[in-house]
Coordinates of N, CA and C in Angstrom, one line a residue:
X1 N -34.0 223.0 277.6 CA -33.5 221.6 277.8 C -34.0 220.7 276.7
X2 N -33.2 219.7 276.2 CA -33.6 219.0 275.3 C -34.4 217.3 275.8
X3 N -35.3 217.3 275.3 CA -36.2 216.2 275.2 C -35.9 215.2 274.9
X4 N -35.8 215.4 273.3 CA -35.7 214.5 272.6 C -34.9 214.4 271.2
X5 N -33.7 213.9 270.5 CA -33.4 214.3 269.2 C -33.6 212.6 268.7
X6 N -34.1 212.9 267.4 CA -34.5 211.8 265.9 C -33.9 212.0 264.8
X7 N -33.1 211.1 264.4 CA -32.6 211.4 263.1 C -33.4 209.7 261.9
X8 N -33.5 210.5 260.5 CA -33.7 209.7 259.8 C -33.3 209.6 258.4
X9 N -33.1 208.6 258.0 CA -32.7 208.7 256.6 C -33.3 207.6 255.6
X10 N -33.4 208.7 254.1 CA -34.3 207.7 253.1 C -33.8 207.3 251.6
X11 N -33.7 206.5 251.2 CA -32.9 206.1 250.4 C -34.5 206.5 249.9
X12 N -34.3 207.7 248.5 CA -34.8 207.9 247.9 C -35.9 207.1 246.5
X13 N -34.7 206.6 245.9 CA -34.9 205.5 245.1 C -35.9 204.2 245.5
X14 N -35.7 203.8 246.3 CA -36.3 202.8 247.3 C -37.6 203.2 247.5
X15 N -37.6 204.3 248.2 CA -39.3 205.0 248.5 C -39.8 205.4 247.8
X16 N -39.6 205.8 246.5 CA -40.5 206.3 245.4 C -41.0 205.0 244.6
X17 N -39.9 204.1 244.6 CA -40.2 202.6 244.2 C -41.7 202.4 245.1
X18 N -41.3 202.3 246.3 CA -42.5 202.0 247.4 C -43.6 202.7 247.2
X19 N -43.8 203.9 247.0 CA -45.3 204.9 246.4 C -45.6 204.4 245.4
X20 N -44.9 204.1 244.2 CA -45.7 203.8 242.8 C -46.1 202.1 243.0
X21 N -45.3 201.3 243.9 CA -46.0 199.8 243.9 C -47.1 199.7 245.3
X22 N -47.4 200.8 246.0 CA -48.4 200.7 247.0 C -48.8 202.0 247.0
X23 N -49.9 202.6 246.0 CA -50.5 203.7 245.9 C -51.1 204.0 247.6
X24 N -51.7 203.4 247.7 CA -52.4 204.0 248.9 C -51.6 204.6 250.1
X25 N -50.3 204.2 249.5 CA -49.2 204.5 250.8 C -49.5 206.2 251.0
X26 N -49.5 207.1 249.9 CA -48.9 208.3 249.9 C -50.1 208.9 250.3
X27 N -51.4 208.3 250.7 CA -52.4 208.7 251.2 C -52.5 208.5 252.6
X28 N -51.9 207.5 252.9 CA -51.4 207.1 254.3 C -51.0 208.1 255.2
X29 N -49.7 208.2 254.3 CA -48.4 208.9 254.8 C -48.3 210.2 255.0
X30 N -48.9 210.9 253.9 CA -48.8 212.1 253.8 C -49.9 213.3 253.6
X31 N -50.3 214.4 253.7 CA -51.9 215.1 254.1 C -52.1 215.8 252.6
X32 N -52.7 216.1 252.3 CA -53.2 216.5 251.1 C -52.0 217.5 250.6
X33 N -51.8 218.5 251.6 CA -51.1 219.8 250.8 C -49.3 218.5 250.3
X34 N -49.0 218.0 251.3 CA -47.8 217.5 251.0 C -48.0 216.2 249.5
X35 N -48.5 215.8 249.3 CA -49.1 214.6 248.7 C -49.0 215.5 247.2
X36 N -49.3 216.9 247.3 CA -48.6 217.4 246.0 C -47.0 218.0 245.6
X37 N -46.9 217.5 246.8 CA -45.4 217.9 246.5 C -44.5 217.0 245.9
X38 N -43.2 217.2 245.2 CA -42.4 215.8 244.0 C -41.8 215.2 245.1
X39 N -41.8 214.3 244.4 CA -41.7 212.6 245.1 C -40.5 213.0 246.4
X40 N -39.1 213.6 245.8 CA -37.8 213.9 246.4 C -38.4 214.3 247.9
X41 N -39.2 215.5 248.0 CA -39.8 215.9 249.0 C -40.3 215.3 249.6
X42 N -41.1 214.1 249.1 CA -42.2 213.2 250.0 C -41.5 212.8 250.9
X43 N -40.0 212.3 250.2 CA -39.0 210.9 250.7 C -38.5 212.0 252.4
X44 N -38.9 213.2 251.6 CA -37.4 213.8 253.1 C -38.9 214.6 254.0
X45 N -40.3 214.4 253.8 CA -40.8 214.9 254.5 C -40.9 213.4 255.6
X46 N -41.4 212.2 254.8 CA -41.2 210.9 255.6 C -39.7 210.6 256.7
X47 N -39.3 211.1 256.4 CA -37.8 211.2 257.2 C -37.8 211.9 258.1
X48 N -39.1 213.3 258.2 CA -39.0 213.6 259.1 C -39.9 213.4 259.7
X49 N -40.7 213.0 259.6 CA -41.7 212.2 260.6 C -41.5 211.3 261.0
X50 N -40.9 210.3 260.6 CA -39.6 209.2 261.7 C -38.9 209.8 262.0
X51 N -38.0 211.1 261.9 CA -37.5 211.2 262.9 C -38.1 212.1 264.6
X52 N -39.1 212.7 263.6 CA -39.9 213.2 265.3 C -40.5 212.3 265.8
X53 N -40.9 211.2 265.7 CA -41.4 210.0 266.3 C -40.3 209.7 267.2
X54 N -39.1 209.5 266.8 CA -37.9 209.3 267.3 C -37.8 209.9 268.7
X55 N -37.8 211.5 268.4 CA -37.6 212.7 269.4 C -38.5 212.7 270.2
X56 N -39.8 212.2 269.6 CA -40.3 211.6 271.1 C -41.1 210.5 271.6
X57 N -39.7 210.0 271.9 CA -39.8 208.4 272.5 C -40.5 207.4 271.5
X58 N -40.9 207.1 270.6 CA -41.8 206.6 269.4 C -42.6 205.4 270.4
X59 N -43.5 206.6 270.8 CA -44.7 206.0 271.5 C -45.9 205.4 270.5
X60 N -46.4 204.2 270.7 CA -47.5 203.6 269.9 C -48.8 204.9 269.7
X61 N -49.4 204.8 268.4 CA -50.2 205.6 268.7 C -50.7 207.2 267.6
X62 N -49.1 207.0 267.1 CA -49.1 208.9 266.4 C -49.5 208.4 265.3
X63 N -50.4 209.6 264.7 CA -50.9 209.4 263.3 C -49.9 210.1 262.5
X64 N -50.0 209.6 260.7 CA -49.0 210.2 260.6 C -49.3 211.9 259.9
X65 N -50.7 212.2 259.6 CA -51.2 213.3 259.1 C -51.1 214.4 260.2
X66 N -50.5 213.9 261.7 CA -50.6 215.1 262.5 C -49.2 215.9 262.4
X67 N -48.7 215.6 261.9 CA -46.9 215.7 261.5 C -46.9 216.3 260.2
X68 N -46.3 218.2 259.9 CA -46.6 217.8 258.2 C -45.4 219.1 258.0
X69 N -44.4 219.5 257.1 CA -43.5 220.3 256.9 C -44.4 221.1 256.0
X70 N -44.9 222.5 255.8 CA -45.1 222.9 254.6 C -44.4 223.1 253.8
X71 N -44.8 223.1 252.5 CA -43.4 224.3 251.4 C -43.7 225.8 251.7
X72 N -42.6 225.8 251.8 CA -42.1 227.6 252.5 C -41.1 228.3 251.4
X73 N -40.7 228.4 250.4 CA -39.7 228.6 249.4 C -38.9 229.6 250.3
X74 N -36.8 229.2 250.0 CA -36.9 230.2 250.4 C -36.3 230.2 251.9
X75 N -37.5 229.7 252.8 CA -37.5 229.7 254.4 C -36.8 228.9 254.8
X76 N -36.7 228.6 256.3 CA -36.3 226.9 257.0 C -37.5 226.5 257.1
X77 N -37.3 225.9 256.8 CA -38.4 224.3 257.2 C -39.4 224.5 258.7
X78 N -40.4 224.3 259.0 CA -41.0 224.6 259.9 C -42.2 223.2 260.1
X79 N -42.0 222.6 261.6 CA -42.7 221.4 261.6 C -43.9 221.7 262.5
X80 N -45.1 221.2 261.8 CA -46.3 221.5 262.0 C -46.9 220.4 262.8
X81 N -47.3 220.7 264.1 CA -47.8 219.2 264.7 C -49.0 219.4 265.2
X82 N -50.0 218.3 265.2 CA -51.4 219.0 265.7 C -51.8 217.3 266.5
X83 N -53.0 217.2 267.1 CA -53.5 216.2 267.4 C -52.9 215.0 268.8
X84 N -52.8 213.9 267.6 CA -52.1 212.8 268.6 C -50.5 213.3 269.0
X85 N -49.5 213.8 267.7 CA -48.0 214.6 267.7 C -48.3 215.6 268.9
X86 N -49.3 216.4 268.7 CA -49.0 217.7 269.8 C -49.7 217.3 270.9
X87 N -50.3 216.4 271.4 CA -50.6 215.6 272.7 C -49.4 215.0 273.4
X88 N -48.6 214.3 272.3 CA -47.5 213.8 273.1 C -46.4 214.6 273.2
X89 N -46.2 215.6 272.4 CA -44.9 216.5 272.8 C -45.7 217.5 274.0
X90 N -47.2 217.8 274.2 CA -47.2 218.9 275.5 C -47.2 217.9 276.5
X91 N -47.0 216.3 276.5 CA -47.3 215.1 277.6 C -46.1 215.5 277.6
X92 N -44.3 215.7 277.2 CA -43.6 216.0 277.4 C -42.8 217.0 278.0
X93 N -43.8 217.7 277.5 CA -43.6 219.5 277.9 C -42.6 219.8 276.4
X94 N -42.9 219.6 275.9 CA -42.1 219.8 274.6 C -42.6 221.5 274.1
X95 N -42.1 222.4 273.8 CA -41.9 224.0 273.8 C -41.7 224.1 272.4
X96 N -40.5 223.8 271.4 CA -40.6 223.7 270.3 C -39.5 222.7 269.9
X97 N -39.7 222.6 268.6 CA -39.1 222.0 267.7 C -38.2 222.3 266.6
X98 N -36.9 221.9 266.6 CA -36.0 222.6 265.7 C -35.5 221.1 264.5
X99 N -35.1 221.5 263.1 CA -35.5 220.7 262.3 C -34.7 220.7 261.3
X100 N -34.1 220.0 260.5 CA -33.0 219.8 259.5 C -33.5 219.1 258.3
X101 N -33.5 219.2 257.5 CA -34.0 218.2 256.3 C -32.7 218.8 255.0
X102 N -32.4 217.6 254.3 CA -31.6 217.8 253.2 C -31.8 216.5 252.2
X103 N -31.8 216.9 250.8 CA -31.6 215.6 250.3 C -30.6 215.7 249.0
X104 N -29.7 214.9 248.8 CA -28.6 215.1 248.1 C -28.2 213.5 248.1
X105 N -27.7 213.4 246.8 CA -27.0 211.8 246.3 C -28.0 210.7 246.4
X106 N -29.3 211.0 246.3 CA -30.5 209.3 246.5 C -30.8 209.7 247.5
X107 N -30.8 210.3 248.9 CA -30.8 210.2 249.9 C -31.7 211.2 250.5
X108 N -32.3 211.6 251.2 CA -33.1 212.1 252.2 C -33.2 211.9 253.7
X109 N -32.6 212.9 254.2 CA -32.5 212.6 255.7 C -33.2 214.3 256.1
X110 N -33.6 213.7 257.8 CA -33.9 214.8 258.5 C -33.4 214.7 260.1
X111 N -33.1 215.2 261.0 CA -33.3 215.7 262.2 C -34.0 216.6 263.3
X112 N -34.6 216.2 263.4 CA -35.4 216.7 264.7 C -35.0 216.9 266.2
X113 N -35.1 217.8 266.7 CA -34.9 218.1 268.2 C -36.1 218.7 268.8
X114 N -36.4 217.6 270.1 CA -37.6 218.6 270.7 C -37.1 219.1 271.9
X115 N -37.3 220.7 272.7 CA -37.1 221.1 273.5 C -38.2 221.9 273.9
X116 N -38.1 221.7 275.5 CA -38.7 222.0 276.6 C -37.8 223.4 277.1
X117 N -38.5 224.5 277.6 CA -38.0 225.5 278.4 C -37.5 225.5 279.6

């Protein structure tokens, strides 16, 4: 059964703009292993962290380091949730999460679905 779906999208250009004129952002936003990854990635990792905020209910409260895509070369994408994220998706009963990320033409989008058994 489905929970919850989030979709997000990132005008690439814009957000990398936003990293280089507010450094501390990418420290914010994103956890050490991702924070090395190129910019393109950051934009479509951020995308998907709004959109699983989205998928579930975007309750006050989620940090954004508990949310993190690793690089997997290669694989599908696989979303990592720990902490405040995985408190409110087991508050949901949330079982897993299924995930889409692409970025093409300036853009970066993701989708998220969370389901319950």
């Amino acid at each position: 059964m489905i929970v919850g779906v989030g979709i997000d999208v990132v005008d690439i250009t814009r957000f990398v703009a936003t990293l280089h004129r507010v450094p501390a952002l990418r420290e914010k936003l994103f956890t050490e292993a991702e924070r090395a990854m190129p910019e393109t990635s950051l934009a479509a990792r951020f995308a998907v962290k709004e959109a699983l905020a989205k998928a579930l209910g975007a309750p006050p409260g989620l940090h954004w380091h508990d949310a993190q895509v690793p690089r997997a070369a290669g694989a599908q994408p696989v979303l990592e949730v720990s902490g405040t994220v995985a408190a409110r998706a087991a508050e949901l009963g949330v079982a897993r999460f299924h995930l889409s990320i692409s970025h093409d033409a300036g853009i970066a989008s993701a989708v998220v679905v969370a389901e319950r058994d």
